[in-house]
Coordinates of C-alpha atoms in Angstrom, one line a residue:
M778 CA -16.8 -49.2 39.0
K779 CA -15.3 -47.3 35.9
R780 CA -13.1 -44.6 36.3
G781 CA -13.4 -42.0 33.4
L782 CA -14.2 -38.7 32.5
K783 CA -17.8 -37.8 32.9
I784 CA -19.2 -34.9 31.0
S785 CA -22.4 -33.7 32.3
L786 CA -25.0 -31.5 30.3
S787 CA -23.6 -28.4 31.9
N788 CA -20.0 -29.1 30.8
R789 CA -21.0 -29.7 27.3
G790 CA -22.7 -26.3 27.2
V791 CA -19.6 -24.7 28.4
V792 CA -17.5 -26.5 25.9
I793 CA -19.8 -25.4 22.9
I794 CA -19.6 -21.7 24.2
L795 CA -15.8 -21.9 24.4
L796 CA -15.4 -23.4 20.9
A797 CA -17.8 -20.8 19.6
L798 CA -15.8 -17.8 21.1
G799 CA -12.5 -19.6 19.8
V800 CA -14.0 -19.8 16.3
F801 CA -15.2 -16.3 16.4
L802 CA -11.7 -14.9 17.4
L803 CA -10.2 -16.9 14.8
M804 CA -12.4 -15.4 12.2
L805 CA -11.6 -11.8 13.5
I806 CA -7.9 -12.5 13.1
F807 CA -8.3 -13.7 9.6
A808 CA -10.7 -10.8 8.6
G809 CA -8.1 -8.4 10.1
L810 CA -5.2 -10.0 8.2
A811 CA -7.5 -9.7 4.9
I812 CA -8.1 -6.1 5.6
D813 CA -4.3 -5.3 6.1
I814 CA -3.4 -7.1 2.8
A815 CA -5.9 -5.3 0.9
Y816 CA -4.9 -2.1 2.1
M817 CA -1.2 -3.1 1.3
Y818 CA -2.2 -3.9 -2.2
N819 CA -4.2 -0.6 -2.5
A820 CA -1.1 1.4 -1.3
K821 CA 1.1 -0.3 -3.7
N822 CA -1.3 0.2 -6.7
E823 CA -1.4 3.9 -5.8
L824 CA 2.3 4.1 -5.7
Q825 CA 2.7 2.3 -9.1
V826 CA 0.1 5.0 -10.4
A827 CA 2.3 7.9 -9.1
A828 CA 5.4 6.3 -10.7
D829 CA 3.7 5.7 -14.0
A830 CA 2.3 9.2 -14.2
S831 CA 5.8 10.9 -13.5
A832 CA 7.7 8.8 -15.8
L833 CA 5.2 9.5 -18.5
A834 CA 5.3 13.0 -17.7
G835 CA 9.1 13.2 -17.8
A836 CA 9.3 11.2 -20.9
K837 CA 6.9 13.6 -22.6
R838 CA 8.9 16.6 -21.6
L839 CA 11.9 15.0 -23.0
I840 CA 10.1 14.8 -26.5
V841 CA 8.7 18.3 -26.4
V842 CA 11.8 20.2 -25.2
N843 CA 14.3 18.3 -27.3
D844 CA 14.9 20.9 -30.2
G845 CA 18.6 21.2 -30.3
A846 CA 19.1 21.8 -26.5
P847 CA 21.9 20.4 -24.7
S848 CA 20.8 16.9 -23.2
A849 CA 21.7 17.8 -19.6
F850 CA 19.5 20.9 -20.1
V851 CA 16.7 18.8 -21.4
Q852 CA 17.2 16.2 -18.6
Q853 CA 16.6 18.7 -15.9
Y854 CA 13.2 19.7 -17.4
A855 CA 12.1 16.1 -17.7
R856 CA 13.1 15.6 -14.0
E857 CA 11.2 18.7 -12.9
E858 CA 8.1 17.6 -14.8
A859 CA 8.3 14.2 -13.3
W860 CA 8.6 15.5 -9.8
K861 CA 5.6 17.7 -10.4
Y862 CA 3.4 14.9 -11.6
A863 CA 4.5 12.7 -8.8
C864 CA 3.6 15.6 -6.1
R865 CA -0.1 15.6 -7.5
N866 CA -0.5 12.0 -6.3
S867 CA -0.9 10.3 -2.8
A868 CA -0.7 7.0 -1.6
A869 CA -1.8 5.4 1.8
G870 CA -3.0 8.9 2.8
S871 CA 0.4 10.5 2.4
N872 CA 1.7 12.7 -0.5
V873 CA 4.0 11.0 -2.9
Y874 CA 7.2 12.7 -3.8
V875 CA 10.3 11.7 -5.8
Q876 CA 13.8 12.5 -5.0
S877 CA 15.8 13.7 -7.9
K878 CA 19.1 15.8 -8.6
T879 CA 17.1 18.8 -8.7
Q880 CA 14.5 18.5 -6.1
N881 CA 14.8 16.7 -2.8
G882 CA 12.1 16.6 -0.2
N883 CA 8.3 17.0 0.1
C884 CA 6.0 18.6 -2.5

């Protein structure tokens, strides 16, 4: 008489169901990971847009105001303009703010 593992028809059905549940859970884990990574890239993109907008606004203010005024005075206006433009943006559902020498804190 052979001794071995006998798998009956009812055990095969249980194995198939457990395998299907395992594959389903694995798919849910990967889907959640994909959603989290996509959200992270979206937040990074929104922060980059805010940084670019505030940098361009500050640079524009440097060009417009620079009519012979002292450089420290001009830089203060440029920082204020950059801070204002950063406050107009949001990333990941929160307001973006820039800390500078003249403004610290939330918008």
